Coordinates of C-alpha atoms in Angstrom, one line a residue:
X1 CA 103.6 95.4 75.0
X2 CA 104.3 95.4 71.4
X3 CA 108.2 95.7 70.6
X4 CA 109.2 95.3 74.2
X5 CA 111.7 92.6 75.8
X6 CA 109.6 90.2 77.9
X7 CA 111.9 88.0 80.0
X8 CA 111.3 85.6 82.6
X9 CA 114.0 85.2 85.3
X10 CA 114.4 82.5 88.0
X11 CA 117.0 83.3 90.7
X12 CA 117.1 84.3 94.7
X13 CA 116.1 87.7 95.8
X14 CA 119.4 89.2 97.7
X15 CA 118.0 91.4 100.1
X16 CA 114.8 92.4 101.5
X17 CA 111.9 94.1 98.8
X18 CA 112.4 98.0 99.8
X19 CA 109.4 99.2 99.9
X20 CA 108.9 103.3 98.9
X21 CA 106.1 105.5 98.6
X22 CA 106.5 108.3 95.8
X23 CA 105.1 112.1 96.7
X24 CA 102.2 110.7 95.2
X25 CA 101.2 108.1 97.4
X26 CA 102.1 105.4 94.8
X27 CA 103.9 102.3 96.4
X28 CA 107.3 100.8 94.7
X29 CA 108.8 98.0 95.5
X30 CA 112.7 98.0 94.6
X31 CA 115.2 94.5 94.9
X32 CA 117.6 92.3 93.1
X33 CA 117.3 89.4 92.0
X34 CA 120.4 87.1 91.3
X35 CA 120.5 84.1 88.5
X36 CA 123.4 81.9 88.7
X37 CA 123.5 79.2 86.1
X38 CA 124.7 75.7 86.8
X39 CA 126.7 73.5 84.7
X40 CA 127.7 69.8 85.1
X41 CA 131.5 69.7 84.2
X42 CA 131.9 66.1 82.7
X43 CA 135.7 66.3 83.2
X44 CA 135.2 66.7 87.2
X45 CA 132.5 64.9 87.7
X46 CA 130.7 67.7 89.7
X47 CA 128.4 71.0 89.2
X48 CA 129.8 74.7 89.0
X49 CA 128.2 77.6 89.4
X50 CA 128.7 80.2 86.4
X51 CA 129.0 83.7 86.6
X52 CA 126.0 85.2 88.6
X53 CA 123.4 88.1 86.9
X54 CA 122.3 90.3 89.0
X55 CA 119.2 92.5 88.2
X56 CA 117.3 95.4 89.5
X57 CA 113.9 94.9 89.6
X58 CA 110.8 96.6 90.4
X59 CA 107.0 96.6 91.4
X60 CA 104.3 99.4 91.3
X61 CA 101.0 99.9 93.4
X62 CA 99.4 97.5 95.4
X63 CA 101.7 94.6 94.0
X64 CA 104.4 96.4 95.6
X65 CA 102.8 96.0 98.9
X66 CA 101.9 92.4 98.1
X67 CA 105.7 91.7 97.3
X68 CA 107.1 93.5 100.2
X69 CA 104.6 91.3 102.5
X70 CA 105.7 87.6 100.5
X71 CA 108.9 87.8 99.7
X72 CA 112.4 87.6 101.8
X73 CA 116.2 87.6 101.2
X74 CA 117.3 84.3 99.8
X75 CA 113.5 83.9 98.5
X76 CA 114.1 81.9 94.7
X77 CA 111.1 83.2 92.9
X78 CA 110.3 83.4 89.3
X79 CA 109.6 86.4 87.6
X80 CA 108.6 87.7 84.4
X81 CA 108.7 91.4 83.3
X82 CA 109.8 93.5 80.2
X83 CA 113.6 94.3 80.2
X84 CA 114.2 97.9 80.5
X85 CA 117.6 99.7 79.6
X86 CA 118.7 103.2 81.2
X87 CA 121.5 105.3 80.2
X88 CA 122.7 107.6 82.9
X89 CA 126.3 110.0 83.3
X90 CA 127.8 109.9 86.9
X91 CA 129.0 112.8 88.9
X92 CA 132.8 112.3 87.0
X93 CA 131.2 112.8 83.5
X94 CA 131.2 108.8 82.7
X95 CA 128.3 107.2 81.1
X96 CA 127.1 104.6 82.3
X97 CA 124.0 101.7 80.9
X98 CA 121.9 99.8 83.3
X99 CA 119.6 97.1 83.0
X100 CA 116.3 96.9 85.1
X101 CA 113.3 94.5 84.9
X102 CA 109.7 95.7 85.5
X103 CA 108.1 93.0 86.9
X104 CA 104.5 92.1 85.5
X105 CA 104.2 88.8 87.4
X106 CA 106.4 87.3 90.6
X107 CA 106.2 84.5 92.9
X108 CA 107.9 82.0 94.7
X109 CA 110.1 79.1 92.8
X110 CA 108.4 75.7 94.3
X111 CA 111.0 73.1 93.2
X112 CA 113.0 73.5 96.8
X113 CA 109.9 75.1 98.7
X114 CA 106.6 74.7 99.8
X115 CA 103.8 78.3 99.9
X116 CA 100.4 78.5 101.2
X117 CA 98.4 81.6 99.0
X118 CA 96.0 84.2 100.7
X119 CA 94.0 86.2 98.5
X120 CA 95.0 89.8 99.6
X121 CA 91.8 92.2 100.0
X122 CA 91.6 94.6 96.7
X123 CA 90.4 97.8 96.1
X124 CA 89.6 97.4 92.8
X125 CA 88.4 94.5 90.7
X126 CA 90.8 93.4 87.4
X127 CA 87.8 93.8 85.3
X128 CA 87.5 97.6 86.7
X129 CA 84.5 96.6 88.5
X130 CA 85.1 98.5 92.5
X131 CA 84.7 95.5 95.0
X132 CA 84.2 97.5 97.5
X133 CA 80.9 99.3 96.1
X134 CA 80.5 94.9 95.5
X135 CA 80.8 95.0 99.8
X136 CA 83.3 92.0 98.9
X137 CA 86.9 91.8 99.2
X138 CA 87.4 89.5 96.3
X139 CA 87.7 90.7 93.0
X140 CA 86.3 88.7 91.2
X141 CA 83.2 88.1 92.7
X142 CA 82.1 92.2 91.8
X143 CA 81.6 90.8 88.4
X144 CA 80.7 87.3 88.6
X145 CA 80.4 84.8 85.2
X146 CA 77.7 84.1 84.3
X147 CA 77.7 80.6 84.9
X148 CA 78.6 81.1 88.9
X149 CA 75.7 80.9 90.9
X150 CA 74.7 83.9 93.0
X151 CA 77.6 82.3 95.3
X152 CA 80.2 84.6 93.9
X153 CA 83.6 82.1 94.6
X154 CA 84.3 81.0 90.9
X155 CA 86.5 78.2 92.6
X156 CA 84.3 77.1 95.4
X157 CA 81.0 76.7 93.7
X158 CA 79.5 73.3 93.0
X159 CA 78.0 72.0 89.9
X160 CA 79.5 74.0 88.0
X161 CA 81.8 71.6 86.1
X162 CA 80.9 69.4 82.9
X163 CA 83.0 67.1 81.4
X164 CA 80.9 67.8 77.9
X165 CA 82.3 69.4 75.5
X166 CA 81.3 73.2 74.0
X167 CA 81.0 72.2 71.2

């Protein structure tokens, strides 16, 4: 990601994640999400709401799916992504510059909301390993660290924890 705009955003989704396949197969998720900054103005004793940014966003794969299955219209989530800029001409000749966000990471804002997690079934493991060769659904028990028992669940293992140091 060298050399590339990496913003985070926090804001309310405005609509629904549309969810597309390309020819290919390959699942896009497209929405908007809209930022509106508040401001305490001293002189009337109250808060206003700026001038709103709205920005196009987008998810790939099975994040797509995972997107399209959490998130709702008014959803606030916080998202981080690299900042993409596309210059386009319309049908009457004008040019035209849009901004768009790729997302690399999304989820829900939990300062006015609660969320309960489920670990969505993968077909792939983030080290590369196939979890399904595994016969697991959870990524990361294909390729297990080595100080996880034969157990698998990094998180639900016992023992495992030492309050020594490394070093």
């Amino acid at each position: 990601m060298a050399g590339e705009t990496v913003i985070t955003v926090v804001g309310n989704l405005t609509s629904d994640p549309e969810l597309r396949y390309t020819q290919g197969g390959l699942a896009v998720a497209n929405f908007t999400i809209a930022s509106t900054p508040r401001n305490f103005d001293r002189a009337a004793n109250e808060w206003k709401d700026g001038d709103a940014l709205f920005l196009r966003a987008s998810v790939w794969r099975e994040f797509a799916e995972h997107v399209a299955g959490s998130l709702t219209k008014g959803s606030r989530v916080v998202a981080t992504g690299r900042l993409k800029q596309r210059s386009y001409e319309t049908k009457e000749g004008e040019k035209r510059t849009s901004f768009e966000l790729e997302i690399d990471d999304i989820g829900p804002s939990l300062k006015y909301a609660t969320a309960s997690l489920t670990r969505a079934a993968s077909s792939s493991s983030p080290r590369g390993g196939n979890t399904a060769a595994a016969g697991n659904d959870e990524p990361w028990a294909a390729t297990p660290p080595a100080a996880v028992n034969s157990g698998g669940d990094v998180w639900n293992t016992p023992g495992n924890f030492s309050d020594e140091t490394p070093f």
